[in-house]
Each structure stands twice: as C-alpha cells, then as structure tokens.
Amino acid sequence: MADSPPRQELPQNNNDDDELELNKDLERIIENVENISVQLTWMAYDMVALRTSPELGASMRQLEEAYRRCRAVVCGDQDQEPRMSQSPDPAATTLTQM
C-alpha cells in the first residue's frame, strides 16, 4: 500500500460549483412541482364543488362580475365601464346639472 501512487484530487471549486448548480435546479424543480400540485388540488376542489352544487357556478360568475365592476370604478379602468354608467340614473343627471 505504501507503493501505491498518490491520488490526484480534482479541484474542489469545480465540484462545489456543480453541487450548488444541482441544488438550485432541484429547488426550482421542487417549487414547480409544488405549484402544479396546488393547481391540481384547486381544480379537483372546483370540480367537486360544482358537481355538488350547480348553483355555485352561477353565484361565482355573479361575484366575479361584481368584482370587475367594483374594480373598474375604484381603479378607473376605462376598458370595462360599470353597468350603472350605461343606464344613467335620473337623480344623478339632476345633480350634475346643478
């Protein structure tokens, strides 16, 4: 054993850099898989909820529409006008004429 040639060691920096790169890649892959898992869970929940109560879909659509109208009013979104402005209120025109 004393006659065996000394082992040549690889540069440590190269191995450390490869390990760091591998760890970063693995973390990114795990995060992506977690995100997909969350999305699949929500999809399954939505399917079960909609099949259990069909009225829930209609309620959700009404809620989304109300949210869009409120957001348009609060944020001043010009692309989506609230429906109230499409049919003017007679009291509102009286106030603006004063």
Coordinates of C-alpha atoms in Angstrom, one line a residue:
M1 CA 0.0 0.0 0.0
A2 CA 2.9 2.3 0.6
D3 CA 3.9 1.8 -3.0
S4 CA 0.6 3.0 -4.5
P5 CA 0.8 6.3 -6.4
P6 CA -0.7 9.3 -4.7
R7 CA -4.3 10.0 -5.8
Q8 CA -4.8 13.1 -7.8
E9 CA -7.5 15.2 -6.4
L10 CA -10.0 17.1 -8.6
P11 CA -10.3 20.8 -8.0
Q12 CA -12.8 21.4 -5.2
N13 CA -14.1 24.5 -6.7
N14 CA -15.5 22.7 -9.8
N15 CA -17.3 20.1 -7.6
D16 CA -18.7 22.7 -5.3
D17 CA -20.0 24.8 -8.2
D18 CA -21.6 21.7 -9.7
E19 CA -23.3 20.8 -6.4
L20 CA -24.6 24.4 -6.0
E21 CA -25.9 24.3 -9.5
L22 CA -27.6 21.0 -8.9
N23 CA -29.1 22.2 -5.6
K24 CA -30.6 25.3 -7.3
D25 CA -32.0 23.1 -10.1
L26 CA -33.6 20.7 -7.7
E27 CA -35.1 23.5 -5.6
R28 CA -36.6 25.1 -8.8
I29 CA -38.0 21.7 -9.9
I30 CA -39.5 21.1 -6.5
E31 CA -41.1 24.5 -6.4
N32 CA -42.6 23.9 -9.9
V33 CA -44.0 20.5 -8.8
E34 CA -45.5 22.1 -5.7
N35 CA -47.2 24.8 -7.8
I36 CA -48.6 22.1 -10.1
S37 CA -49.8 20.2 -7.1
V38 CA -51.6 23.2 -5.7
Q39 CA -53.2 23.9 -9.1
L40 CA -54.4 20.3 -9.4
T41 CA -55.8 20.4 -5.9
W42 CA -57.8 23.6 -6.7
M43 CA -59.1 22.1 -9.9
A44 CA -60.3 18.9 -8.1
Y45 CA -61.9 21.1 -5.5
D46 CA -63.7 23.2 -8.1
M47 CA -64.9 20.1 -9.9
V48 CA -66.3 18.5 -6.7
A49 CA -67.9 21.8 -5.6
L50 CA -69.5 22.5 -9.0
R51 CA -70.9 18.9 -9.3
T52 CA -72.2 19.0 -5.7
S53 CA -73.9 22.4 -6.1
P54 CA -74.6 23.7 -9.6
E55 CA -75.8 27.0 -8.2
L56 CA -72.3 27.7 -7.0
G57 CA -71.1 28.3 -10.6
A58 CA -73.8 30.9 -11.2
S59 CA -73.0 32.5 -7.9
M60 CA -69.3 32.6 -8.7
R61 CA -70.0 34.2 -12.1
Q62 CA -72.1 36.9 -10.4
L63 CA -69.5 37.5 -7.8
E64 CA -66.7 37.8 -10.5
E65 CA -68.9 40.3 -12.5
A66 CA -69.5 42.4 -9.3
Y67 CA -65.8 42.3 -8.6
R68 CA -64.9 43.5 -12.1
R69 CA -67.5 46.4 -11.8
C70 CA -66.1 47.5 -8.5
R71 CA -62.5 47.3 -9.7
A72 CA -63.5 49.4 -12.8
V73 CA -65.0 52.0 -10.5
V74 CA -62.2 52.1 -7.9
C75 CA -59.2 51.8 -10.3
G76 CA -60.8 53.9 -13.1
D77 CA -60.4 51.1 -15.6
Q78 CA -61.5 52.6 -18.9
D79 CA -61.7 49.2 -20.7
Q80 CA -64.6 48.0 -18.5
E81 CA -67.2 50.5 -17.6
P82 CA -69.6 49.8 -14.8
R83 CA -73.1 48.9 -16.0
M84 CA -74.6 51.7 -13.9
S85 CA -73.0 54.3 -16.2
Q86 CA -74.6 52.6 -19.2
S87 CA -78.1 53.3 -17.8
P88 CA -77.9 56.7 -16.2
D89 CA -79.9 57.4 -13.1
P90 CA -82.2 60.4 -13.3
A91 CA -81.2 61.6 -9.9
A92 CA -77.5 61.6 -11.0
T93 CA -78.3 63.8 -14.0
T94 CA -80.2 66.2 -11.8
L95 CA -77.2 66.6 -9.5
T96 CA -74.8 67.2 -12.4
Q97 CA -77.0 69.8 -13.9
M98 CA -76.9 71.9 -10.7

